Structures are given as C-alpha cells and as structure tokens.
Amino acid sequence: MILQSLNLTNFKNIGECSLEFSHKINCFLGDNGVGKSNLLDAIHFLSFCKSFAGLTDPMLIRRGEDFAIVRGHYLRRDVDEEIVAGLAVGKRKSFRRSGKEYRRLSEHIGLFPLVMVAPADIEIINGSGEVRRRFLDMVISQGDARYLEALIRYNRTLTQRNSMLRDGIADTSLYMAVEMQMDMSADYIRRVRAERVDRLSEIFGRYYAEISGTRETPRLTYRSHLSDGVTLAGLLAANRERDRILRHTSVGIHRDDVEMTLDDMPARQTASQGQSKTYTIALRFAQYEFLREVTAMSPLLLLDDIFDKLDAGRVERIMRIVATDTFGQIFVTDTNRRHLDEIIALTGGSDSIWSVVGGVFTPISR
C-alpha cells in the first residue's frame, strides 16, 4: 500500500499543504515543534480516525479556524483510493472512502494499515495495563474485524454493567443477562489475544536482537483473569457482591495485561533508557511484520524522532533494518539531517525530503 499524496487544511499548526510522496522513503527535517509530527499525525488520522497523540477532534483544528480537512490519495491493492476526513467545530467528524461516507467508523479500521513509532511509545512499557491493552487491541483490530466487533460489544456491555453497579441495581436477572453478553465476547477476545501475543513475542525477540546486538532475552506474556477452564460469566457472578461495594467491574478482559520482561525481569523496572527505546522500536517493528502477514499488505511505517537516546551502533542497525524489502513506504522525521541522508543512502530507492518551519513544508533538493 502506498500513500501517493496528502492535502491538509487547518490541521493542527498546518494551514495548507499539498505533498506528493516517494514510494519508498519520505523525510521531514526541522526543529522540535515546527509541525513534523503533526504531519505524521494527519496520516495516522486517515488510518485510525483519531489522533496518535490522543487529542480530541476539536483540538486537531488549527487555532482560530472552525474546520479542518485531511485528504489522502492511496494506491491500495493496485486500486487508486481517496480518503477524506472532515472536522468542524460543533459537528460530528466525517470520513469518506472514494466519496462514500462510512455508516460506522469501525468499518474503516484495518483497511489502510499503519504502524507509528514515536517517543511516547515508552508508555507501553512504563504505563498502566490500559496502555498495553490499547496497543494490543490496535494491533489485532487492524487484521481482525471480528475481534474489533467483539471488543466494541464487550465495552458497551461493560459500561452497562458498571452503570447498574453505580445505580445500586439489585435485580440478579438483569445482571445475568448483561454478564452472558459480556461472556460471549470475552471468550473470543481472550483466545485471540493469547494467540497474537505469542506470535508477536516471537517476531519481537528477533528484532530486539537485531537492534541491540546483544544476547538479552526480551519476552511478552499475556496475563488474563480467564483461561480455558474459567469463564467470565462465572467470575462475574462470583464477584458480583464485591463489585456492588466497589461500584465497578473488578474482573474481566478489560483488566488483562501484557507482561514485558528483559532477561526475566520487569522491563519497566530494570531496563535502561537505551534498552527501553530498543524494546519499543522492536515491538513496533514486530507489529509491522505481524500486520503484513495478516493483511497481505505492506503497512505505512511512520518513524517520529526515533534516534534520540540510542547509541550509534543501534541507530545504524535500525537504519539497515528499515532499508530492507520487509518495509514498504516510510515517513521519518528528525532534527538531524545526517540521519535522514544515511537512511536514504541505505534504501537505494526513490526518496523525498522536506524542510519544515512553522507548519510549512519546503522540498529540499539533493
């Protein structure tokens, strides 16, 4: 899959821009805070219908303006496609694929696969279980529409049960009806998560070794309240009285986690800055290869200021990895032109490079 061009109007600090991209590597050079990451966030928005940075839709509209438009032209499975996203103050966002608006935004997820590597990824290691679940759900949902539907159903019924607990509802039959619906979704979600984490861990270990150049052993392990012999319906029934006191649902797949270790020790407690950065980059590269397997497409790869806190050896090994045929179209930002020139030299393919100042993108001739 290739993003051929991007047109932005009033997106974050970018007033107007129209860019045509190389099919291999596209580089954006500039100081911090000039708009490089905002461009990547626009590309992310076209794939996921939301900001990578977690900003609300109104916050994506340029200050002082009342609307924003993000338009991308893709070559997907040898077919030209256009995605147009519209944001307006006080209105619901609009997403159109080749002129047709989606009934539900969830229908769009996974059609234009993408992996973004960014400094904020450190929270996958250091953050809460919710952050790791969100990462896992994003990975799986891009290649499994049934999983996404089950996740939406589960979260909807979880919200319903929590509302009943807060309101002090005592009717056991009502709880049983909701809990059976939760159980039906949870079983599929748990099984798929377990399978996908095993596969991700396998790929991830290989990339970690390639980037680090060490014999350290990283591992991902899925942890869940559920197992082949334990159903969610049974757990919810057993914990119902406790949950009434707590006023929220204390057990279920919404409490699952992915244990991240390095040499059998928790990575969040023992990994150095360089090891943590290597860990998250290897995790994202594993995500890329996994998505390529399950979607039979090459996702877009977005690399946002990834070389900070890495020694020269790891930087060089990352460059050589992304230059291989495993990775398709790449978008990379940096404050250091030397890094960008070295990546371009390694790819040996077509390339484009822009200077970015104040949300304005200017081509740089090479």
XYZ file of C-alpha atoms in Angstrom:
366
model
C 0.000 0.000 0.000
C 1.240 3.467 -0.914
C 0.125 6.932 0.207
C 0.627 8.878 -3.014
C -0.297 12.361 -1.809
C -1.661 14.253 1.174
C -3.598 17.510 1.319
C -4.176 19.295 4.626
C -6.236 22.332 5.537
C -6.173 23.778 9.067
C -4.820 20.582 10.667
C -3.128 21.462 13.973
C -0.447 24.071 13.137
C -0.556 23.358 9.383
C -2.616 25.910 7.478
C -2.362 24.498 3.971
C -0.089 21.893 2.443
C -0.145 19.598 -0.546
C 2.562 16.935 -0.731
C 3.308 14.152 -3.190
C 5.284 11.280 -1.729
C 8.003 8.897 -2.787
C 7.006 5.243 -2.837
C 9.907 4.339 -0.534
C 11.175 6.966 1.923
C 9.933 10.441 2.813
C 11.924 12.585 5.242
C 10.938 15.688 7.203
C 13.714 17.818 8.677
C 13.235 20.586 11.231
C 13.480 21.721 14.821
C 11.140 20.447 17.516
C 7.632 21.907 17.468
C 7.566 23.022 13.819
C 4.935 20.560 12.543
C 6.820 17.403 11.525
C 4.953 15.180 13.969
C 1.673 16.900 13.095
C 2.029 15.717 9.508
C 2.554 12.144 10.702
C -0.456 12.516 12.981
C -2.563 13.503 9.953
C -1.503 10.313 8.162
C -2.296 8.325 11.313
C -5.710 10.023 11.473
C -6.562 8.767 7.979
C -5.929 5.163 9.060
C -7.414 5.189 12.574
C -9.956 8.052 12.520
C -8.198 9.550 15.541
C -5.028 11.318 16.616
C -1.991 9.279 17.635
C -1.348 11.881 20.338
C -4.750 11.209 21.913
C -6.067 14.696 21.139
C -9.806 15.243 20.838
C -11.166 16.120 17.406
C -11.682 19.856 18.184
C -8.023 20.076 19.246
C -6.952 18.957 15.761
C -8.445 22.063 14.165
C -5.979 24.910 13.738
C -6.357 27.619 16.345
C -8.704 30.355 15.181
C -10.326 28.197 12.468
C -13.643 26.350 12.579
C -12.876 23.381 10.309
C -10.088 21.069 9.131
C -9.775 18.722 6.147
C -7.395 15.791 5.715
C -7.300 14.201 2.242
C -5.138 11.254 1.201
C -4.762 9.511 -2.143
C -3.660 5.884 -1.868
C -2.684 3.029 -4.112
C -4.181 0.028 -2.309
C -4.095 -3.435 -3.875
C -3.373 -1.750 -7.241
C -6.514 0.416 -6.951
C -6.499 4.218 -6.555
C -8.473 5.254 -3.473
C -9.204 8.577 -1.782
C -9.879 9.057 1.932
C -11.282 12.413 3.049
C -11.755 13.311 6.699
C -13.595 16.469 7.700
C -13.682 18.133 11.103
C -15.856 21.087 12.055
C -16.436 22.830 15.361
C -19.624 21.558 16.993
C -20.220 18.837 14.369
C -19.572 15.120 14.038
C -16.456 14.266 12.037
C -16.944 12.899 8.543
C -14.977 10.066 6.912
C -15.394 9.237 3.229
C -13.761 6.486 1.198
C -13.860 7.135 -2.530
C -16.766 9.531 -1.998
C -18.865 7.231 0.196
C -19.298 8.056 3.880
C -18.971 5.276 6.431
C -22.001 4.274 8.486
C -19.658 3.353 11.341
C -16.038 4.444 11.663
C -15.116 0.965 12.897
C -15.672 -0.256 9.311
C -12.573 1.714 8.276
C -10.116 0.251 10.793
C -7.613 -2.125 9.204
C -8.291 -1.179 5.586
C -5.253 1.138 5.466
C -2.805 -0.475 7.923
C -0.191 1.707 9.571
C 2.486 1.486 12.262
C 3.811 4.579 14.009
C 6.968 4.629 16.120
C 7.185 7.640 18.430
C 8.828 8.788 21.689
C 5.518 8.327 23.530
C 5.835 4.554 22.967
C 7.851 4.367 26.174
C 4.473 4.388 27.957
C 3.803 0.913 26.560
C 6.475 -0.287 28.979
C 6.139 2.201 31.824
C 2.427 2.969 31.684
C -0.615 1.159 33.025
C -2.130 -2.084 31.786
C -4.685 0.035 29.926
C -1.906 1.407 27.692
C -0.695 -2.086 26.823
C -4.243 -3.337 26.187
C -4.821 -0.378 23.882
C -1.640 -1.248 21.986
C -2.653 -4.901 21.694
C -6.208 -4.077 20.623
C -4.901 -1.712 17.949
C -2.560 -4.364 16.559
C -5.189 -7.097 16.427
C -8.099 -4.926 15.231
C -6.268 -3.905 12.056
C -6.233 -7.510 10.900
C -9.371 -8.968 12.510
C -12.708 -7.194 12.040
C -14.481 -9.818 14.163
C -12.176 -9.021 17.064
C -12.960 -5.312 16.806
C -16.698 -6.010 16.756
C -16.387 -8.267 19.822
C -14.346 -5.600 21.620
C -16.945 -2.920 20.896
C -19.742 -5.195 22.156
C -17.809 -6.081 25.284
C -17.049 -2.457 26.139
C -20.659 -1.487 25.557
C -21.975 -4.166 27.929
C -19.208 -3.424 30.450
C -20.369 0.195 30.513
C -23.933 -1.045 31.059
C -22.906 -3.295 33.984
C -20.854 -0.528 35.612
C -23.815 1.814 35.324
C -26.017 -0.761 37.054
C -23.455 -1.110 39.850
C -23.229 2.651 40.360
C -27.030 2.957 40.398
C -27.357 0.241 43.022
C -29.402 -2.143 40.858
C -30.061 -5.370 42.794
C -32.004 -7.473 40.250
C -29.891 -10.621 39.712
C -31.645 -11.492 36.436
C -30.615 -8.170 34.909
C -27.003 -8.775 35.855
C -27.091 -12.299 34.439
C -28.438 -11.055 31.100
C -25.668 -8.466 30.743
C -22.964 -10.827 32.006
C -23.873 -13.509 29.458
C -23.391 -10.961 26.678
C -20.026 -9.971 28.124
C -19.011 -13.624 28.357
C -19.806 -14.309 24.693
C -17.473 -11.517 23.547
C -14.793 -12.116 26.161
C -14.078 -15.725 25.226
C -13.178 -14.830 21.638
C -11.147 -11.773 22.668
C -9.146 -13.745 25.229
C -8.319 -16.569 22.808
C -7.238 -14.208 20.039
C -5.136 -12.074 22.380
C -3.299 -15.152 23.669
C -2.528 -16.374 20.144
C -1.454 -12.967 18.847
C 0.808 -12.190 21.814
C 2.624 -15.495 21.269
C 3.244 -14.627 17.611
C 4.218 -11.027 18.382
C 6.668 -12.167 21.053
C 8.364 -14.487 18.574
C 8.872 -11.733 15.973
C 9.690 -9.122 18.623
C 12.552 -11.183 20.079
C 14.214 -11.377 16.680
C 14.023 -7.621 16.099
C 15.268 -6.835 19.596
C 18.347 -8.994 18.988
C 18.982 -7.335 15.605
C 18.751 -3.800 17.005
C 20.535 -4.337 20.323
C 23.341 -6.558 19.088
C 23.187 -8.359 22.461
C 22.057 -11.722 23.789
C 19.472 -10.211 26.123
C 16.185 -12.096 26.183
C 13.018 -9.991 25.892
C 9.615 -11.618 26.272
C 5.921 -10.724 26.035
C 3.496 -12.764 28.177
C -0.266 -12.393 28.121
C -1.970 -12.257 31.530
C -5.733 -12.676 31.885
C -8.332 -13.477 34.538
C -9.731 -16.015 32.076
C -8.377 -19.363 30.930
C -9.671 -22.423 29.095
C -11.333 -23.643 32.304
C -12.555 -20.293 33.639
C -15.468 -18.376 32.111
C -16.161 -14.687 32.531
C -19.806 -15.371 33.436
C -18.665 -17.465 36.401
C -16.135 -14.836 37.537
C -18.664 -12.023 37.293
C -21.249 -13.971 39.277
C -18.688 -14.839 41.965
C -17.583 -11.198 42.281
C -20.997 -9.546 41.963
C -21.401 -8.637 45.633
C -17.848 -7.304 45.818
C -18.417 -5.261 42.664
C -21.575 -3.749 44.172
C -19.457 -2.432 47.023
C -16.695 -1.218 44.670
C -19.311 0.122 42.203
C -17.342 -1.097 39.211
C -16.496 -4.392 37.464
C -13.292 -5.697 39.015
C -12.674 -8.778 36.834
C -12.735 -9.368 33.098
C -10.711 -8.964 29.943
C -10.699 -5.180 30.485
C -8.175 -5.933 33.243
C -5.876 -8.080 31.062
C -2.230 -7.101 30.698
C 0.877 -7.944 28.691
C 3.878 -8.654 30.907
C 7.050 -7.217 29.365
C 10.328 -8.648 30.620
C 14.019 -8.457 29.788
C 16.104 -11.400 30.949
C 13.097 -12.483 33.063
C 12.997 -9.150 34.907
C 10.251 -6.497 34.524
C 11.433 -4.152 31.762
C 9.773 -1.137 33.399
C 11.967 -1.567 36.477
C 15.287 -2.763 35.100
C 15.710 -1.542 31.500
C 17.939 1.469 30.811
C 16.791 4.310 28.536
C 18.572 2.742 25.580
C 17.158 -0.708 26.330
C 13.645 0.704 26.739
C 13.906 2.587 23.436
C 15.196 -0.563 21.730
C 12.344 -2.552 23.318
C 9.603 -0.282 21.989
C 11.106 0.059 18.499
C 11.470 -3.726 18.234
C 7.862 -4.040 19.418
C 6.647 -1.702 16.680
C 8.703 -3.499 14.021
C 7.144 -6.760 15.202
C 3.731 -5.115 14.881
C 4.608 -4.137 11.303
C 5.652 -7.661 10.285
C 2.603 -9.150 12.010
C 0.240 -6.803 10.155
C 1.965 -7.539 6.888
C 1.267 -11.234 7.498
C -2.410 -10.894 8.411
C -3.417 -8.165 5.928
C -1.270 -9.271 2.950
C -0.323 -5.588 2.540
C 2.710 -3.517 3.459
C 1.553 -1.042 6.133
C 2.783 2.524 6.140
C 5.683 2.951 8.564
C 5.919 6.279 10.420
C 9.137 6.962 12.355
C 8.883 10.045 14.549
C 12.193 11.199 16.059
C 13.215 7.640 16.926
C 17.014 8.001 17.157
C 17.185 10.010 20.389
C 18.789 8.161 23.356
C 20.280 5.465 21.100
C 23.976 4.814 20.591
C 25.487 4.958 17.112
C 25.517 1.175 16.742
C 21.782 0.816 17.400
C 20.989 3.745 15.115
C 22.923 2.118 12.275
C 21.255 -1.262 12.809
C 17.777 0.336 12.794
C 18.595 2.120 9.545
C 19.695 -1.126 7.930
C 16.544 -2.914 9.082
C 14.121 -0.334 7.655
C 16.096 -0.247 4.406
C 15.242 -3.884 3.695
C 12.434 -5.046 1.427
C 10.414 -6.096 4.506
C 9.351 -2.483 4.951
C 7.409 -0.580 2.310
C 6.731 3.161 2.284
C 8.375 5.045 5.149
C 7.831 8.506 6.635
C 10.567 9.694 9.011
C 11.135 12.889 10.994
C 14.348 14.100 12.591
C 16.196 17.232 13.666
C 19.447 15.781 12.305
C 19.880 15.707 8.524
C 22.757 13.224 8.761
C 20.363 10.517 9.979
C 17.979 11.176 7.109
C 20.728 11.195 4.469
C 22.098 7.912 5.815
C 18.695 6.213 5.653
C 18.170 7.463 2.101
C 21.615 6.177 1.088
C 20.849 2.739 2.514
C 17.445 2.325 0.851
C 18.813 2.900 -2.632
C 15.288 3.674 -3.776
C 13.275 6.766 -4.542
C 13.201 9.412 -1.847
C 11.862 12.844 -0.969
C 12.971 15.241 1.751
C 11.328 18.402 3.089
C 12.400 21.189 5.404
C 9.704 22.075 7.931
C 9.371 25.525 9.516
C 6.205 26.791 11.227
C 3.939 24.224 9.593
C 5.292 24.984 6.101
C 6.900 22.177 4.080
C 9.604 23.077 1.536
C 11.228 20.441 -0.732
C 14.994 20.100 -0.352
C 16.949 19.285 -3.483
C 19.687 16.676 -3.083
